[in-house]
Amino acid sequence: MTDFLTGKKHVHFIGIGGSGMYPLAQILHGQGFFITGSDNNETVTLDAVRKLGIKVYMGQSAANIEGADLVIYSSAISEENTELKAAREAGLTVRDRAELLGLFTKLHKTAVCVVGTHGKTTVTSMLVHVLLGANVDISAFVGGKLKILGGSARIGKSGVMIVEACEFNNNFHKLFPNVTILLNIDEDHMNYFKTMENLRGSFSKFCGMTTDLLVINGDDENTRIAVGNSDFKGRIITFGFGENCDYRAVNIRKISDFESGFELWVHGKFLTELTISVPGEHNVLNAVAAFAAGLYLKKSGENFDSLKDGLRGFTGAGRRFERIYCENGITVADDYAHHPAEVEATLKTAKSMDFKRVWAVHQPFTFTRTRALLDEFGAALSIADKVVLSAIMGGRETNTCGIKAEDLAEKTRNSIVIQDFEGIANYVAENAESGDLIITMGCGDVDKAARLIAQKLSGV
């Protein structure tokens, strides 16, 4: 891969508010590039972009790319996009987001890529906390916001880069992984992959691209199959709950609603006691993965107290069971869960807490995913006591299958459909009671609903 940044001064991002675009803009801005960007939807992320002093254009126009000598776009951008077409016609250097991220991984001595269907942002964030707590001057690319980063990215001097890598459209095949942490493989993005065999094959290829180490979920069958079918010849570390795993969580105990403790066993022997400050057994598993990778990267031997402290100091990434409001006995949280397995894990965790009722406010994302997983979404959402569904956010799709939120409501216990966030916020604020947890879920812009609910509950 050539260094297409050399000689460039002005970089324009089409869709700069995307979770995969903002951290790249943050990195280049920190390196002294002049950055501009455009987007169609006002978000909290765009507010963060503007606070960096970056000019953001709302809406797409050929005039927005004036002066740029490099244009970056993402998979969400159509080839018919006005700015993308104008950039190509003008002969500008044009690269997709994954190519830019791939260049960053190539320029680092050790690129650690966190992949899998669920938990990528959390494990990436945990590992960032673990290594920064151990004074490793890492670079980082995270698909969520972290207070410790002041955003979603940083550039360090250690030669180690921690990367959240996405499999959609095989984008992660453009990276250069030295260490891969493979969390799980579950049905997602099936409009692209079509079959589980294809999906596993994509991860197999990525594992084969990895040069040094695989840290894999030993409890996940699809992960084991994918790794077994790969060309990887290096060292493999397994993590999980099962006795077959190299790194195991044993004797898990709930300390409080947002704290858990457990014993970490390595190769059948007790190593240490760990405490995490995020809820749920799925986060215990995430912590084991992050700690195992942290031990390898720190090469700390028995001296791992700083790693433990860094892990315990992690209280969550943005939009991962993020508490937005807590007053008058009512808590509002926001979560990125957008797959039935993630919704189930989040709601089971919520139900295990000391709340009287759990509300799920869910924004279905993409028509194909909603249709393909309709029964699974219905079953997962029915874990909540009350469910409010918004209109489906189509994202990059058009609704060719005629699916609507009402179809999901028919599969979901105690659910209603309210199309818009303003209506949802009014309904929830009028009906919430002391002792309730209200959690908004989805990978679109449903976090806006969480903030609207919080505003109405606080009387703002």
GROMACS .gro file of C-alpha atoms in nm, residues 107-273:
model
  167
  107LEU     CA    1   0.284   0.236   0.947
  108HIS     CA    2   0.284   0.085   1.299
  109LYS     CA    3   0.514  -0.194   1.413
  110THR     CA    4   0.236  -0.380   1.593
  111ALA     CA    5  -0.124  -0.341   1.475
  112VAL     CA    6  -0.371  -0.506   1.713
  113CYS     CA    7  -0.708  -0.553   1.542
  114VAL     CA    8  -1.023  -0.632   1.741
  115VAL     CA    9  -1.277  -0.813   1.521
  116GLY     CA   10  -1.603  -1.004   1.561
  117THR     CA   11  -1.977  -0.951   1.543
  118HIS     CA   12  -2.031  -0.831   1.900
  119GLY     CA   13  -1.825  -0.642   2.156
  120LYS     CA   14  -1.561  -0.482   1.933
  121THR     CA   15  -1.592  -0.130   2.070
  122THR     CA   16  -1.595  -0.244   2.432
  123VAL     CA   17  -1.292  -0.473   2.402
  124THR     CA   18  -1.098  -0.214   2.201
  125SER     CA   19  -1.181   0.045   2.467
  126MET     CA   20  -1.087  -0.189   2.753
  127LEU     CA   21  -0.754  -0.265   2.589
  128VAL     CA   22  -0.686   0.106   2.540
  129HIS     CA   23  -0.750   0.162   2.912
  130VAL     CA   24  -0.535  -0.137   3.010
  131LEU     CA   25  -0.236  -0.028   2.804
  132LEU     CA   26  -0.255   0.344   2.877
  133GLY     CA   27  -0.283   0.252   3.245
  134ALA     CA   28   0.040   0.056   3.201
  135ASN     CA   29   0.206   0.361   3.039
  136VAL     CA   30   0.223   0.210   2.691
  137ASP     CA   31   0.209   0.508   2.451
  138ILE     CA   32  -0.033   0.348   2.205
  139SER     CA   33  -0.211   0.476   1.899
  140ALA     CA   34  -0.581   0.394   1.892
  141PHE     CA   35  -0.885   0.385   1.665
  142VAL     CA   36  -1.216   0.319   1.841
  143GLY     CA   37  -1.571   0.316   1.706
  144GLY     CA   38  -1.701   0.488   2.020
  145LYS     CA   39  -1.601   0.787   2.227
  146LEU     CA   40  -1.368   0.745   2.526
  147LYS     CA   41  -1.299   1.011   2.788
  148ILE     CA   42  -0.941   0.889   2.821
  149LEU     CA   43  -0.888   0.968   2.451
  150GLY     CA   44  -1.083   1.291   2.442
  151GLY     CA   45  -1.267   1.139   2.148
  152SER     CA   46  -1.215   0.820   1.950
  153ALA     CA   47  -0.849   0.818   1.849
  154ARG     CA   48  -0.491   0.907   1.937
  155ILE     CA   49  -0.142   0.875   1.793
  156GLY     CA   50   0.133   0.746   2.023
  157LYS     CA   51   0.503   0.673   1.992
  158SER     CA   52   0.528   0.309   2.105
  159GLY     CA   53   0.465   0.160   1.760
  160VAL     CA   54   0.156  -0.022   1.894
  161MET     CA   55  -0.184   0.060   1.745
  162ILE     CA   56  -0.515  -0.072   1.879
  163VAL     CA   57  -0.782  -0.085   1.608
  164GLU     CA   58  -1.150  -0.169   1.606
  165ALA     CA   59  -1.193  -0.341   1.269
  166CYS     CA   60  -1.524  -0.398   1.089
  167GLU     CA   61  -1.600  -0.694   0.862
  168PHE     CA   62  -1.875  -0.518   0.663
  169ASN     CA   63  -1.801  -0.540   0.288
  170ASN     CA   64  -1.474  -0.715   0.385
  171ASN     CA   65  -1.338  -0.372   0.477
  172PHE     CA   66  -1.102  -0.522   0.734
  173HIS     CA   67  -0.915  -0.706   0.457
  174LYS     CA   68  -0.751  -0.370   0.380
  175LEU     CA   69  -0.573  -0.370   0.718
  176PHE     CA   70  -0.234  -0.512   0.815
  177PRO     CA   71  -0.288  -0.705   1.142
  178ASN     CA   72  -0.003  -0.835   1.356
  179VAL     CA   73  -0.229  -0.939   1.644
  180THR     CA   74  -0.598  -1.024   1.601
  181ILE     CA   75  -0.853  -1.052   1.883
  182LEU     CA   76  -1.150  -1.250   1.744
  183LEU     CA   77  -1.447  -1.219   1.979
  184ASN     CA   78  -1.725  -1.413   1.805
  185ILE     CA   79  -1.890  -1.474   1.468
  186ASP     CA   80  -2.268  -1.441   1.443
  187GLU     CA   81  -2.510  -1.375   1.158
  188ASP     CA   82  -2.481  -1.009   1.063
  189HIS     CA   83  -2.442  -0.813   0.738
  190MET     CA   84  -2.600  -1.114   0.569
  191ASN     CA   85  -2.729  -0.896   0.285
  192TYR     CA   86  -2.361  -0.883   0.187
  193PHE     CA   87  -2.224  -1.221   0.302
  194LYS     CA   88  -2.537  -1.424   0.213
  195THR     CA   89  -2.428  -1.739   0.403
  196MET     CA   90  -2.257  -1.822   0.730
  197GLU     CA   91  -1.992  -2.005   0.531
  198ASN     CA   92  -1.906  -1.684   0.347
  199LEU     CA   93  -1.900  -1.488   0.672
  200ARG     CA   94  -1.672  -1.741   0.840
  201GLY     CA   95  -1.457  -1.741   0.527
  202SER     CA   96  -1.410  -1.366   0.554
  203PHE     CA   97  -1.284  -1.402   0.911
  204SER     CA   98  -1.067  -1.698   0.809
  205LYS     CA   99  -0.895  -1.481   0.550
  206PHE     CA  100  -0.838  -1.207   0.806
  207CYS     CA  101  -0.689  -1.456   1.052
  208GLY     CA  102  -0.459  -1.577   0.775
  209MET     CA  103  -0.346  -1.219   0.715
  210THR     CA  104  -0.239  -1.191   1.082
  211THR     CA  105   0.135  -1.230   1.133
  212ASP     CA  106   0.199  -1.294   1.503
  213LEU     CA  107  -0.086  -1.385   1.740
  214LEU     CA  108  -0.455  -1.477   1.748
  215VAL     CA  109  -0.651  -1.420   2.070
  216ILE     CA  110  -0.977  -1.606   2.009
  217ASN     CA  111  -1.302  -1.696   2.186
  218GLY     CA  112  -1.256  -2.063   2.265
  219ASP     CA  113  -1.626  -2.099   2.354
  220ASP     CA  114  -1.753  -1.983   2.013
  221GLU     CA  115  -1.795  -2.260   1.756
  222ASN     CA  116  -1.797  -2.034   1.450
  223THR     CA  117  -1.475  -1.871   1.569
  224ARG     CA  118  -1.304  -2.208   1.611
  225ILE     CA  119  -1.416  -2.318   1.263
  226ALA     CA  120  -1.296  -1.994   1.102
  227VAL     CA  121  -0.956  -2.014   1.268
  228GLY     CA  122  -0.923  -2.384   1.181
  229ASN     CA  123  -0.989  -2.304   0.815
  230SER     CA  124  -0.739  -2.018   0.805
  231ASP     CA  125  -0.376  -2.014   0.690
  232PHE     CA  126  -0.255  -1.876   1.023
  233LYS     CA  127   0.058  -2.053   1.149
  234GLY     CA  128   0.147  -1.846   1.457
  235ARG     CA  129   0.058  -1.855   1.824
  236ILE     CA  130  -0.305  -1.888   1.937
  237ILE     CA  131  -0.443  -1.789   2.280
  238THR     CA  132  -0.799  -1.887   2.369
  239PHE     CA  133  -1.024  -1.708   2.618
  240GLY     CA  134  -1.368  -1.783   2.757
  241PHE     CA  135  -1.556  -1.951   3.041
  242GLY     CA  136  -1.493  -2.312   2.939
  243GLU     CA  137  -1.225  -2.532   3.089
  244ASN     CA  138  -1.066  -2.576   2.746
  245CYS     CA  139  -0.971  -2.205   2.731
  246ASP     CA  140  -0.622  -2.076   2.809
  247TYR     CA  141  -0.759  -1.765   2.984
  248ARG     CA  142  -1.078  -1.827   3.188
  249ALA     CA  143  -1.312  -1.626   3.405
  250VAL     CA  144  -1.404  -1.830   3.715
  251ASN     CA  145  -1.626  -1.759   4.019
  252ILE     CA  146  -1.793  -1.447   3.880
  253ARG     CA  147  -1.966  -1.236   4.143
  254LYS     CA  148  -2.180  -0.925   4.118
  255ILE     CA  149  -2.041  -0.646   4.338
  256SER     CA  150  -2.300  -0.385   4.238
  257ASP     CA  151  -2.518  -0.306   3.938
  258PHE     CA  152  -2.216  -0.177   3.749
  259GLU     CA  153  -1.933  -0.382   3.904
  260SER     CA  154  -1.831  -0.747   3.882
  261GLY     CA  155  -1.540  -0.942   4.023
  262PHE     CA  156  -1.394  -1.272   3.906
  263GLU     CA  157  -1.090  -1.494   3.920
  264LEU     CA  158  -0.865  -1.513   3.615
  265TRP     CA  159  -0.721  -1.859   3.556
  266VAL     CA  160  -0.445  -1.911   3.299
  267HIS     CA  161  -0.357  -2.258   3.169
  268GLY     CA  162  -0.550  -2.419   3.452
  269LYS     CA  163  -0.396  -2.216   3.734
  270PHE     CA  164  -0.523  -1.916   3.930
  271LEU     CA  165  -0.346  -1.597   3.822
  272THR     CA  166  -0.523  -1.303   3.986
  273GLU     CA  167  -0.853  -1.145   4.090
   0.00000   0.00000   0.00000
